[in-house]
RNA sequence: GAGGACGUAGCUCAGUUGGUUAGAGCGACAGUUUGUGGCACUGUAGGUCGGGGGUUCGAAACCCCUCGUUCUCCCCA
């Protein structure tokens, strides 16, 4: 017998972890609902065509493909062999694989919007909390199966959406008791910078280089830019751009000086200013600030971009998002703009562990353990237990008659805070003993009033 | 896709230049005379030393291959 194991990069979640994760999920969901977003769920698998070509060349390689069934059908042996040789030469073949696990939630959402465009009330606001799969090599904080929590608005160009999304971030993290800073920038500002420094076609290179700033440092970024063909004057402009500092007013002034001559730049600056002005009263614990070094790796963003970092914790971003144009164009429905955000649950979990901000009652399981002290005793206990369950109190009856020692230890191990003891004496005179395991206090009360006992 | 580190009991790990029957702590289970737990004491179970091959009189240890885990880079959440 081989030892059982898990596929690389996947995890089991035990009770305590599931409860803590659910606390994060339900908090996020409740805030999404509060802002008028509706839930959407899509299948774990999509047609391969839907996913291929949407995430760049690297992304295609990281999609988990599903082997077709029936490949062993003798009648189709020749076809299967030809298809497989196509696979060997690096192309995918519909005769071998025509479905794949979803890689993110955005493309399935775009597919859904395109398929149902006629029926949707615009602007369409949906949220989605589901696992996604990537055939990436796992490493610290990175898995092959992980959850994404996305909220998107499509069919609206209004910047009010950006403002609301910033408030959602703020409200969620306030509820989770995680102090955060929401960084914002605009792809239009970055586009303007690219136009000034070597043209639009350099935008990708510049974006990627800037995105690495906090990882590799200013000098390395400049080196990388020179390597991509920017001359020293152009690198100097980017150096100047990355050095913008001071309070928000000063930063915006410097940005205007640098990029104000560019139409795209002006627009980006105006949009950032709008969001800044309308996010003055974010819930306590979070702040919004411009960060012109923010770039975001994904290339479909076109307007405001966000990234959220926990204050005082050494950890990458715990959320990100931004505005995109024409997400559904790939699926035949052009001109549908949108803006969305995403929460990184696994990192949020780690941050909350580090800050120790999970509420104590998150781990609450069984509240009361009924001792099993014999046939007739346990029958009484069972009947009483059912009454408590009716009152929404989580109970268990010990599974067999056993010594006190054993039953107490079971309660200890499962961190059950109360026991109810009904032995022969109690069974006879209609009472029961309620014991608080933490304090050791115990009371004898009538069985009739047990259902009204508050196990606090 | 490239490169490092590590695989010994359920868990965390010892294990001397290669040398008897591979150990500890924690955990599990049982007991310390069946109505009050956490402690303590005693005992029991649990290992093809990741797998395969090689070197050797002798391998957990040395060599090769393989599988797995983990970390870094690329990319991302």
XYZ file of C-alpha atoms (C1' of nucleotides) in Angstrom:
533
model
C 0.000 0.000 0.000
C 1.412 3.357 -1.004
C 0.974 6.160 1.438
C -1.799 8.490 0.326
C -0.804 11.999 -0.585
C -2.034 15.240 -2.070
C -1.381 16.581 -5.540
C 1.419 19.105 -5.463
C 0.351 22.559 -4.385
C -3.018 21.549 -2.922
C -4.038 21.529 0.726
C -6.456 20.003 3.188
C -8.025 22.493 5.565
C -8.770 21.236 9.059
C -11.678 22.460 11.184
C -9.989 25.466 12.785
C -8.556 26.659 9.497
C -11.852 26.218 7.661
C -13.631 28.272 10.323
C -11.084 31.063 10.107
C -11.179 31.073 6.326
C -14.968 31.132 6.384
C -14.815 34.136 8.650
C -12.841 35.921 5.935
C -15.135 34.719 3.157
C -18.379 35.650 4.875
C -17.022 39.074 5.794
C -16.073 39.765 2.195
C -19.375 38.410 0.855
C -21.443 40.443 3.260
C -19.714 43.660 2.231
C -20.089 42.837 -1.468
C -23.817 42.313 -0.886
C -24.011 45.578 1.000
C -22.818 47.394 -2.093
C -25.341 45.739 -4.381
C -23.178 43.032 -5.895
C -24.799 39.723 -6.783
C -23.216 36.309 -6.485
C -22.171 34.323 -9.522
C -20.750 30.832 -9.722
C -19.276 29.292 -12.828
C -18.131 25.712 -13.479
C -14.745 24.480 -12.315
C -14.002 23.662 -15.942
C -14.369 25.722 -19.087
C -13.949 24.870 -22.730
C -10.255 25.124 -23.476
C -10.983 27.642 -26.247
C -12.483 30.000 -23.708
C -9.249 30.135 -21.726
C -6.445 29.747 -24.261
C -4.762 32.917 -25.406
C -6.221 35.057 -22.636
C -3.299 35.027 -20.229
C -0.341 35.383 -22.563
C 2.020 32.693 -23.717
C 3.199 31.871 -20.188
C -0.348 31.731 -18.936
C -1.385 29.162 -21.529
C 1.266 26.802 -20.204
C -0.072 27.157 -16.683
C -3.633 26.111 -17.538
C -4.571 22.670 -16.204
C -5.959 20.735 -19.144
C -8.359 17.847 -18.767
C -7.799 14.665 -20.741
C -10.768 13.698 -22.906
C -12.638 10.560 -22.035
C -12.917 7.695 -24.479
C -9.414 7.999 -25.913
C -9.091 4.228 -25.629
C -11.923 3.702 -28.109
C -10.320 1.385 -30.717
C -12.342 2.938 -33.527
C -10.653 6.283 -32.900
C -7.135 5.010 -32.294
C -5.648 6.600 -35.407
C -7.256 9.948 -34.678
C -5.983 9.856 -31.102
C -2.446 9.079 -32.203
C -2.379 11.963 -34.657
C -3.771 14.282 -32.055
C -1.139 13.193 -29.577
C 1.689 13.924 -31.970
C 0.280 17.441 -32.238
C 0.497 17.688 -28.454
C 4.105 16.539 -28.569
C 4.932 19.357 -30.956
C 3.558 21.853 -28.454
C 0.098 22.510 -29.869
C -3.049 21.618 -28.053
C -5.477 19.323 -29.775
C -9.213 19.176 -29.280
C -9.103 15.442 -29.888
C -7.008 14.985 -26.733
C -8.202 17.808 -24.513
C -11.129 20.132 -24.968
C -11.740 21.255 -21.388
C -9.588 22.883 -18.734
C -9.815 24.012 -15.113
C -10.505 27.684 -14.672
C -7.375 29.785 -14.301
C -8.999 32.855 -12.795
C -12.489 34.245 -12.256
C -12.251 37.152 -14.646
C -12.288 35.333 -17.975
C -15.179 33.008 -16.994
C -17.009 36.158 -15.903
C -16.318 37.801 -19.248
C -17.567 34.650 -20.970
C -20.723 34.760 -18.849
C -21.334 38.419 -19.618
C -20.840 37.830 -23.320
C -23.216 34.846 -23.304
C -25.949 36.614 -21.346
C -25.430 40.180 -22.441
C -29.001 40.654 -23.652
C -30.492 39.634 -20.317
C -28.208 41.542 -17.984
C -29.270 44.761 -16.312
C -26.422 47.209 -16.757
C -24.340 48.110 -14.984
C -23.951 44.489 -13.937
C -22.342 44.021 -10.550
C -21.248 40.507 -9.634
C -19.052 38.928 -7.014
C -17.553 35.484 -7.151
C -15.718 33.429 -4.546
C -14.393 30.181 -5.964
C -11.174 28.205 -6.321
C -8.959 28.517 -9.383
C -6.146 26.255 -10.554
C -2.720 26.960 -11.983
C -0.060 24.480 -13.041
C 2.592 26.761 -11.595
C 5.399 25.456 -9.444
C 4.288 25.949 -5.854
C 6.350 28.012 -3.433
C 5.847 30.062 -0.334
C 2.307 31.443 -0.285
C 1.644 30.104 -3.765
C -0.502 27.128 -4.536
C -1.875 25.187 -7.477
C -5.366 25.454 -6.077
C -6.387 28.660 -4.367
C -9.432 30.840 -3.877
C -10.090 34.145 -5.497
C -12.684 36.648 -4.278
C -13.573 39.027 -7.062
C -16.085 41.819 -7.446
C -16.584 43.501 -10.813
C -18.855 46.106 -12.343
C -19.327 45.998 -16.079
C -21.189 48.366 -18.346
C -20.298 51.588 -16.593
C -17.542 54.128 -17.118
C -18.415 56.077 -13.989
C -15.596 56.672 -11.556
C -18.146 56.257 -8.797
C -17.459 52.552 -9.201
C -13.797 53.018 -8.375
C -14.742 55.042 -5.339
C -17.126 52.350 -4.156
C -14.571 49.621 -4.667
C -12.113 51.561 -2.532
C -14.774 51.774 0.163
C -15.367 48.031 -0.112
C -11.693 47.358 0.481
C -11.688 49.700 3.382
C -14.832 48.301 4.955
C -13.801 44.665 4.584
C -10.411 45.201 6.179
C -11.916 47.350 8.871
C -14.288 44.488 9.736
C -11.396 42.040 9.685
C -9.426 44.396 11.944
C -6.527 44.597 9.516
C -5.149 48.120 9.044
C -4.352 48.681 5.394
C -3.131 51.171 2.863
C -4.861 51.234 -0.500
C -2.452 52.308 -3.185
C -3.854 53.811 -6.358
C -2.414 54.841 -9.650
C -3.639 55.032 -13.226
C -2.559 53.153 -16.286
C -3.197 56.383 -18.172
C -0.433 58.019 -16.182
C 1.854 55.128 -17.021
C 0.823 55.357 -20.671
C 1.706 59.033 -20.679
C 5.063 58.226 -19.150
C 5.649 55.647 -21.883
C 4.731 58.103 -24.605
C 7.247 60.566 -23.288
C 9.892 57.881 -22.875
C 10.153 56.031 -26.123
C 6.643 55.472 -27.298
C 3.581 53.386 -26.561
C 5.233 50.141 -27.514
C 7.523 50.552 -24.509
C 4.593 50.683 -22.116
C 4.769 46.962 -21.272
C 8.509 47.056 -20.603
C 8.234 50.160 -18.481
C 5.263 48.814 -16.554
C 6.969 45.523 -15.787
C 10.190 47.240 -14.737
C 8.413 49.713 -12.462
C 6.369 46.912 -10.953
C 9.596 45.377 -9.679
C 10.779 48.555 -7.945
C 10.195 47.509 -4.342
C 11.701 44.114 -5.064
C 14.917 44.959 -6.910
C 15.444 48.643 -6.178
C 15.738 51.800 -8.262
C 19.181 51.125 -9.737
C 18.217 47.696 -11.075
C 15.026 49.129 -12.549
C 17.056 51.755 -14.382
C 19.451 49.085 -15.599
C 16.583 47.004 -16.875
C 15.106 49.998 -18.689
C 18.422 50.806 -20.366
C 18.562 47.176 -21.397
C 15.153 47.558 -23.043
C 16.486 50.305 -25.274
C 15.630 53.500 -23.411
C 18.197 56.276 -23.713
C 19.645 58.065 -20.706
C 17.271 61.022 -21.048
C 14.276 58.737 -21.008
C 15.577 56.786 -18.049
C 16.113 60.111 -16.266
C 12.443 61.023 -16.764
C 11.400 57.708 -15.237
C 13.855 58.259 -12.410
C 12.215 61.617 -11.792
C 8.775 60.016 -11.964
C 9.674 57.342 -9.441
C 11.177 59.945 -7.104
C 7.961 61.919 -6.738
C 7.266 62.404 -3.039
C 5.687 64.569 -0.361
C 2.067 64.878 0.679
C -0.743 64.136 -1.776
C -1.041 67.729 -2.993
C 2.683 68.000 -3.618
C 2.797 64.641 -5.353
C -0.045 65.581 -7.703
C 1.645 68.902 -8.498
C 4.915 67.189 -9.355
C 3.065 64.662 -11.491
C 1.336 67.453 -13.403
C 4.640 69.159 -14.045
C 6.118 65.970 -15.406
C 3.200 64.636 -17.461
C 0.807 67.585 -17.750
C 1.662 68.146 -21.381
C 0.275 64.791 -22.330
C -3.459 64.258 -22.946
C -3.533 60.765 -21.477
C -1.507 61.950 -18.507
C -3.908 64.798 -17.788
C -6.864 62.469 -17.898
C -5.211 59.982 -15.564
C -4.312 62.739 -13.125
C -7.883 64.057 -13.123
C -9.242 60.573 -12.443
C -6.870 59.942 -9.563
C -7.782 63.341 -8.121
C -11.476 62.472 -8.352
C -11.061 59.233 -6.454
C -8.829 60.895 -3.855
C -11.354 63.663 -3.261
C -14.222 61.241 -2.753
C -12.379 58.855 -0.483
C -11.742 61.350 2.278
C -13.977 59.570 4.799
C -12.882 55.961 4.575
C -13.587 53.861 7.691
C -10.963 54.113 10.395
C -7.963 51.850 10.024
C -7.424 52.281 6.316
C -6.004 55.014 4.192
C -5.902 55.629 0.484
C -2.808 57.056 -1.114
C -1.376 57.595 -4.539
C 1.529 55.392 -5.451
C 3.024 56.200 -8.815
C 5.297 53.201 -8.593
C 2.245 50.950 -8.673
C 1.949 49.251 -12.051
C 0.250 45.794 -11.730
C 1.468 42.991 -13.911
C -1.738 42.222 -15.790
C -1.869 43.999 -19.085
C -5.618 44.358 -19.546
C -5.896 47.270 -17.128
C -6.473 50.646 -18.759
C -7.482 53.138 -16.042
C -7.316 53.391 -12.264
C -5.422 50.522 -10.631
C -5.472 49.440 -6.997
C -3.308 47.451 -4.672
C -3.836 46.872 -0.947
C -1.114 46.262 1.590
C -1.402 45.486 5.286
C 0.240 48.120 7.460
C 3.150 46.926 9.521
C 3.300 43.423 8.082
C 6.026 42.149 5.817
C 3.826 40.731 3.104
C 3.047 41.409 -0.523
C -0.260 42.860 -1.613
C -3.398 41.313 -0.142
C -5.696 42.663 -2.823
C -5.598 44.311 -6.202
C -7.666 45.401 -9.153
C -8.415 48.084 -11.648
C -10.333 49.291 -14.656
C -10.291 47.580 -17.998
C -11.924 48.384 -21.318
C -13.533 45.860 -23.542
C -13.144 42.725 -21.467
C -15.790 40.867 -23.445
C -14.521 41.901 -26.854
C -12.704 38.575 -27.077
C -16.080 36.859 -26.860
C -17.780 38.954 -29.508
C -19.375 41.663 -27.383
C -17.322 44.860 -27.832
C -17.304 48.091 -25.844
C -18.180 46.768 -22.411
C -15.956 48.591 -19.943
C -15.547 47.398 -16.400
C -13.675 47.707 -13.162
C -12.989 45.085 -10.546
C -11.106 44.140 -7.419
C -9.819 40.941 -5.939
C -8.988 39.757 -2.413
C -6.048 37.429 -1.765
C -7.553 35.163 0.880
C -4.466 33.101 1.659
C -2.339 36.133 2.336
C -5.099 37.835 4.311
C -5.226 34.696 6.440
C -1.488 34.853 7.107
C -1.646 38.547 7.933
C -4.511 37.979 10.371
C -2.610 35.163 12.062
C 0.409 37.400 12.418
C -1.634 40.273 13.815
C -3.713 37.862 15.920
C -6.989 39.478 14.964
C -9.162 36.406 14.452
C -12.049 36.657 16.936
C -11.966 34.000 19.648
C -15.423 32.716 18.849
C -14.422 31.867 15.287
C -13.107 28.534 16.477
C -16.321 27.669 18.309
C -17.507 24.133 17.706
C -19.477 21.947 20.105
C -20.676 23.950 23.113
C -21.942 21.202 25.400
C -20.917 17.589 25.946
C -23.459 15.278 27.567
C -21.827 12.506 29.567
C -22.849 8.969 28.805
C -23.239 7.137 32.095
C -25.427 4.207 31.195
C -28.435 3.096 29.191
C -31.275 4.901 30.984
C -29.080 7.909 31.867
C -28.029 8.436 28.262
C -31.611 8.189 27.045
C -32.508 11.113 29.300
C -29.420 12.930 28.132
C -30.306 12.362 24.504
C -33.780 13.784 24.911
C -32.420 16.860 26.683
C -29.695 17.284 24.113
C -32.255 17.401 21.318
C -34.060 20.200 23.126
C -30.835 22.175 23.350
C -30.150 21.592 19.681
C -33.612 23.016 18.967
C -32.339 26.145 20.713
C -29.327 26.273 18.383
C -26.855 25.078 20.989
C -24.265 22.698 19.453
C -24.194 19.492 21.541
C -22.778 16.025 21.579
C -23.562 12.955 23.630
C -20.485 10.861 24.363
C -20.676 7.891 22.045
C -20.519 5.142 24.671
C -20.603 4.621 28.379
C -17.175 5.373 29.769
C -15.291 6.561 32.792
C -15.471 10.206 33.768
C -11.835 10.630 33.026
C -12.268 9.627 29.442
C -15.277 11.807 28.809
C -13.647 14.843 30.389
C -10.581 14.403 28.285
C -12.664 14.171 25.151
C -14.244 17.519 26.074
C -10.821 19.022 26.753
C -9.401 17.915 23.467
C -12.319 19.217 21.480
C -12.313 22.402 23.552
C -15.939 21.926 24.502
C -16.596 24.518 27.225
C -19.485 22.809 29.079
C -20.457 19.325 30.176
C -23.845 18.136 31.347
C -23.704 15.152 33.693
C -26.673 12.895 34.216
C -25.831 9.865 36.328
C -28.125 7.498 38.163
C -28.819 10.008 40.965
C -29.702 12.815 38.570
C -31.751 10.543 36.343
C -33.782 9.538 39.361
C -34.484 12.961 40.809
C -34.825 14.836 37.511
C -31.737 17.043 37.806
C -28.480 17.400 35.956
C -25.038 18.841 36.674
C -23.824 21.622 34.390
C -20.082 22.131 34.601
C -17.961 24.907 33.149
C -14.702 23.224 32.272
C -12.563 26.337 32.204
C -13.539 27.598 35.648
C -14.409 24.241 37.195
C -17.671 25.668 38.510
C -20.663 23.388 38.489
C -24.354 23.711 39.290
C -27.062 21.159 39.824
C -30.251 22.271 38.117
C -33.574 20.718 37.194
C -33.615 18.993 33.830
C -36.749 20.982 32.978
C -34.850 24.282 32.976
C -31.761 23.032 31.131
C -33.048 24.149 27.699
C -33.150 27.704 29.038
C -29.673 27.605 30.532
C -27.324 30.064 28.873
C -24.072 28.368 28.138
C -21.946 31.519 28.246
C 11.272 26.345 -17.717
C 16.392 27.080 -14.486
C 18.870 26.293 -9.852
C 19.606 24.911 -4.429
C 18.060 22.282 0.260
C 15.797 18.240 2.609
C 13.262 12.946 2.989
C 14.539 8.346 9.909
C 7.726 6.425 14.411
C 1.293 9.994 13.651
C 4.325 15.023 14.618
C 9.303 17.545 15.767
C 13.921 15.675 15.373
C 18.811 12.686 17.336
C 21.699 8.827 15.196
C 29.802 9.576 16.099
C 35.243 8.444 10.542
C 30.312 3.107 7.595
C 30.149 -1.395 12.836
C 25.733 -5.426 17.509
C 18.840 -5.681 18.104
C 17.772 2.392 14.891
C 16.577 6.232 19.671
C 14.283 10.671 22.394
C 10.437 14.247 23.205
C 5.465 15.148 22.091
C 1.033 12.627 20.498
C -2.135 7.950 20.465
C -3.939 3.823 23.311
C -4.288 1.177 28.092
C -3.710 1.080 33.411
C -2.944 3.629 38.568
C -9.738 -0.860 42.235
C -16.107 2.812 37.500
C -19.221 10.055 40.276
C -15.353 14.816 38.542
C -10.855 16.402 33.587
C -6.163 19.304 32.655
C -1.002 17.021 36.445
C 1.973 12.821 37.678
C 3.595 7.724 37.345
C 3.629 2.830 34.715
C 3.005 0.172 30.417
C 1.677 -0.891 25.098
C 1.479 -0.145 20.048
C 3.833 2.250 16.062
C 9.796 2.300 11.459
C 10.710 -2.171 4.161
C 15.404 4.693 7.668
C 10.895 7.804 0.596
C 11.767 3.908 -3.502
C 15.290 1.205 -6.768
C 20.222 -0.034 -7.926
C 25.533 0.107 -6.729
C 30.272 0.136 -3.472
C 31.482 -2.889 1.070
C 32.613 -8.450 5.224
C 28.939 -4.786 6.874
C 24.915 1.094 4.567
C 20.043 5.162 7.825
C 25.112 7.124 6.685
C 29.127 6.802 0.628
C 27.843 6.849 -5.118
C 24.047 6.786 -9.195
C 18.939 6.911 -10.682
C 13.967 7.916 -9.308
C 9.795 9.816 -6.525
C 8.203 13.375 -2.990
C 8.529 17.901 -0.074
C 10.397 22.761 0.258
C 12.960 27.375 -1.125
C 14.868 30.932 -4.884
C 14.569 32.909 -10.045
C 10.852 33.665 -14.161
C 5.644 34.820 -13.607
C 1.757 35.649 -10.598
C -2.646 35.799 -6.219
